[in-house]
Amino acid sequence: HAFGVYPEAIRGAVISLGDDACAFAVGRHLAVWDFSKKREFFLPREDGGAVVTALAKSGNGRLLAIAERQSASDDRHDGAGGLAQITILGLPAAYA
């Protein structure tokens, strides 16, 4: 389950996955809504995932890039004071 909405703007908040589905961030989770099946499911991510700040789909439609930010004591910080990283996920074959 995922509850609530992160109170900041997310770039690429909704990503089209063809005519029948879209992906979007729900807090620290990534959800896919399938319009034809009227079903929502979550893309698997590592535990303790960071806050999603942006989403982008690759040109061939097989990968999803996720920009994340989390607080950490490290020297690779973004301008907001958190550790920034990009994670690449493969999309399920039905939506790639």
Short mmCIF file of C-alpha atoms in Angstrom, two decimals:
data_model
loop_
_atom_site.label_atom_id
_atom_site.label_comp_id
_atom_site.label_asym_id
_atom_site.label_seq_id
_atom_site.Cartn_x
_atom_site.Cartn_y
_atom_site.Cartn_z
CA HIS A 1 0.00 0.00 0.00
CA ALA A 2 1.06 3.58 -0.60
CA PHE A 3 -0.68 6.52 1.02
CA GLY A 4 -0.50 10.23 0.35
CA VAL A 5 1.22 12.44 -2.15
CA TYR A 6 4.70 13.92 -1.92
CA PRO A 7 4.20 17.70 -1.47
CA GLU A 8 6.64 18.83 -4.20
CA ALA A 9 6.44 18.92 -7.98
CA ILE A 10 7.80 15.84 -9.77
CA ARG A 11 9.19 16.25 -13.29
CA GLY A 12 7.59 13.79 -15.67
CA ALA A 13 5.04 12.95 -13.00
CA VAL A 14 3.01 10.68 -15.30
CA ILE A 15 4.76 8.59 -17.96
CA SER A 16 2.71 7.05 -20.76
CA LEU A 17 3.40 3.35 -21.31
CA GLY A 18 1.56 3.05 -24.59
CA ASP A 19 -2.19 3.34 -25.08
CA ASP A 20 -3.18 1.15 -22.15
CA ALA A 21 -1.03 2.15 -19.16
CA CYS A 22 0.86 4.90 -17.36
CA ALA A 23 3.51 4.99 -14.62
CA PHE A 24 3.63 7.53 -11.81
CA ALA A 25 5.30 8.11 -8.45
CA VAL A 26 3.40 7.53 -5.22
CA GLY A 27 5.71 8.78 -2.49
CA ARG A 28 8.71 6.46 -2.59
CA HIS A 29 6.93 3.89 -4.76
CA LEU A 30 6.35 3.63 -8.51
CA ALA A 31 2.90 2.59 -9.63
CA VAL A 32 1.58 1.46 -13.00
CA TRP A 33 -2.09 1.89 -13.84
CA ASP A 34 -3.40 -0.38 -16.60
CA PHE A 35 -6.44 1.31 -18.15
CA SER A 36 -7.76 -1.75 -19.99
CA LYS A 37 -7.50 -4.09 -16.96
CA LYS A 38 -8.45 -1.34 -14.48
CA ARG A 39 -5.63 -2.56 -12.27
CA GLU A 40 -2.78 -0.88 -10.42
CA PHE A 41 0.49 -2.53 -9.44
CA PHE A 42 3.84 -1.37 -8.11
CA LEU A 43 7.22 -1.73 -9.79
CA PRO A 44 9.67 -3.53 -7.51
CA ARG A 45 12.39 -1.34 -5.98
CA GLU A 46 15.01 -1.82 -3.32
CA ASP A 47 13.86 -1.40 0.27
CA GLY A 48 14.49 2.04 1.71
CA GLY A 49 14.11 3.76 -1.64
CA ALA A 50 14.60 7.49 -1.73
CA VAL A 51 12.03 10.16 -2.58
CA VAL A 52 11.30 10.24 -6.31
CA THR A 53 11.95 13.69 -7.82
CA ALA A 54 11.68 12.94 -11.57
CA LEU A 55 10.78 10.17 -14.03
CA ALA A 56 11.73 9.61 -17.67
CA LYS A 57 11.19 6.78 -20.16
CA SER A 58 13.92 5.70 -22.59
CA GLY A 59 13.49 6.28 -26.31
CA ASN A 60 12.89 2.59 -26.98
CA GLY A 61 10.35 2.43 -24.13
CA ARG A 62 12.03 -0.45 -22.29
CA LEU A 63 13.61 1.46 -19.39
CA LEU A 64 12.44 3.93 -16.78
CA ALA A 65 14.93 6.38 -15.22
CA ILE A 66 14.13 7.54 -11.71
CA ALA A 67 15.80 10.55 -10.10
CA GLU A 68 15.88 10.14 -6.32
CA ARG A 69 16.92 12.21 -3.33
CA GLN A 70 17.62 11.10 0.20
CA SER A 71 19.30 12.70 3.17
CA ALA A 72 22.79 11.39 3.83
CA SER A 73 26.14 12.60 5.08
CA ASP A 74 27.98 12.35 1.78
CA ASP A 75 29.74 14.88 -0.43
CA ARG A 76 27.64 14.10 -3.55
CA HIS A 77 24.70 16.32 -2.61
CA ASP A 78 22.23 18.07 -4.84
CA GLY A 79 21.27 21.72 -4.29
CA ALA A 80 18.52 20.72 -1.85
CA GLY A 81 20.96 19.17 0.61
CA GLY A 82 20.18 15.52 -0.12
CA LEU A 83 22.10 12.75 -1.82
CA ALA A 84 20.99 12.58 -5.46
CA GLN A 85 21.03 9.42 -7.55
CA ILE A 86 19.48 8.00 -10.70
CA THR A 87 18.11 4.46 -10.81
CA ILE A 88 17.26 2.62 -14.03
CA LEU A 89 14.44 0.04 -14.01
CA GLY A 90 13.41 -2.30 -16.77
CA LEU A 91 9.70 -2.10 -17.56
CA PRO A 92 7.58 -5.26 -17.63
CA ALA A 93 7.44 -6.72 -21.17
CA ALA A 94 3.71 -5.97 -21.45
CA TYR A 95 4.44 -2.22 -21.17
CA ALA A 96 7.83 -1.94 -22.90
#
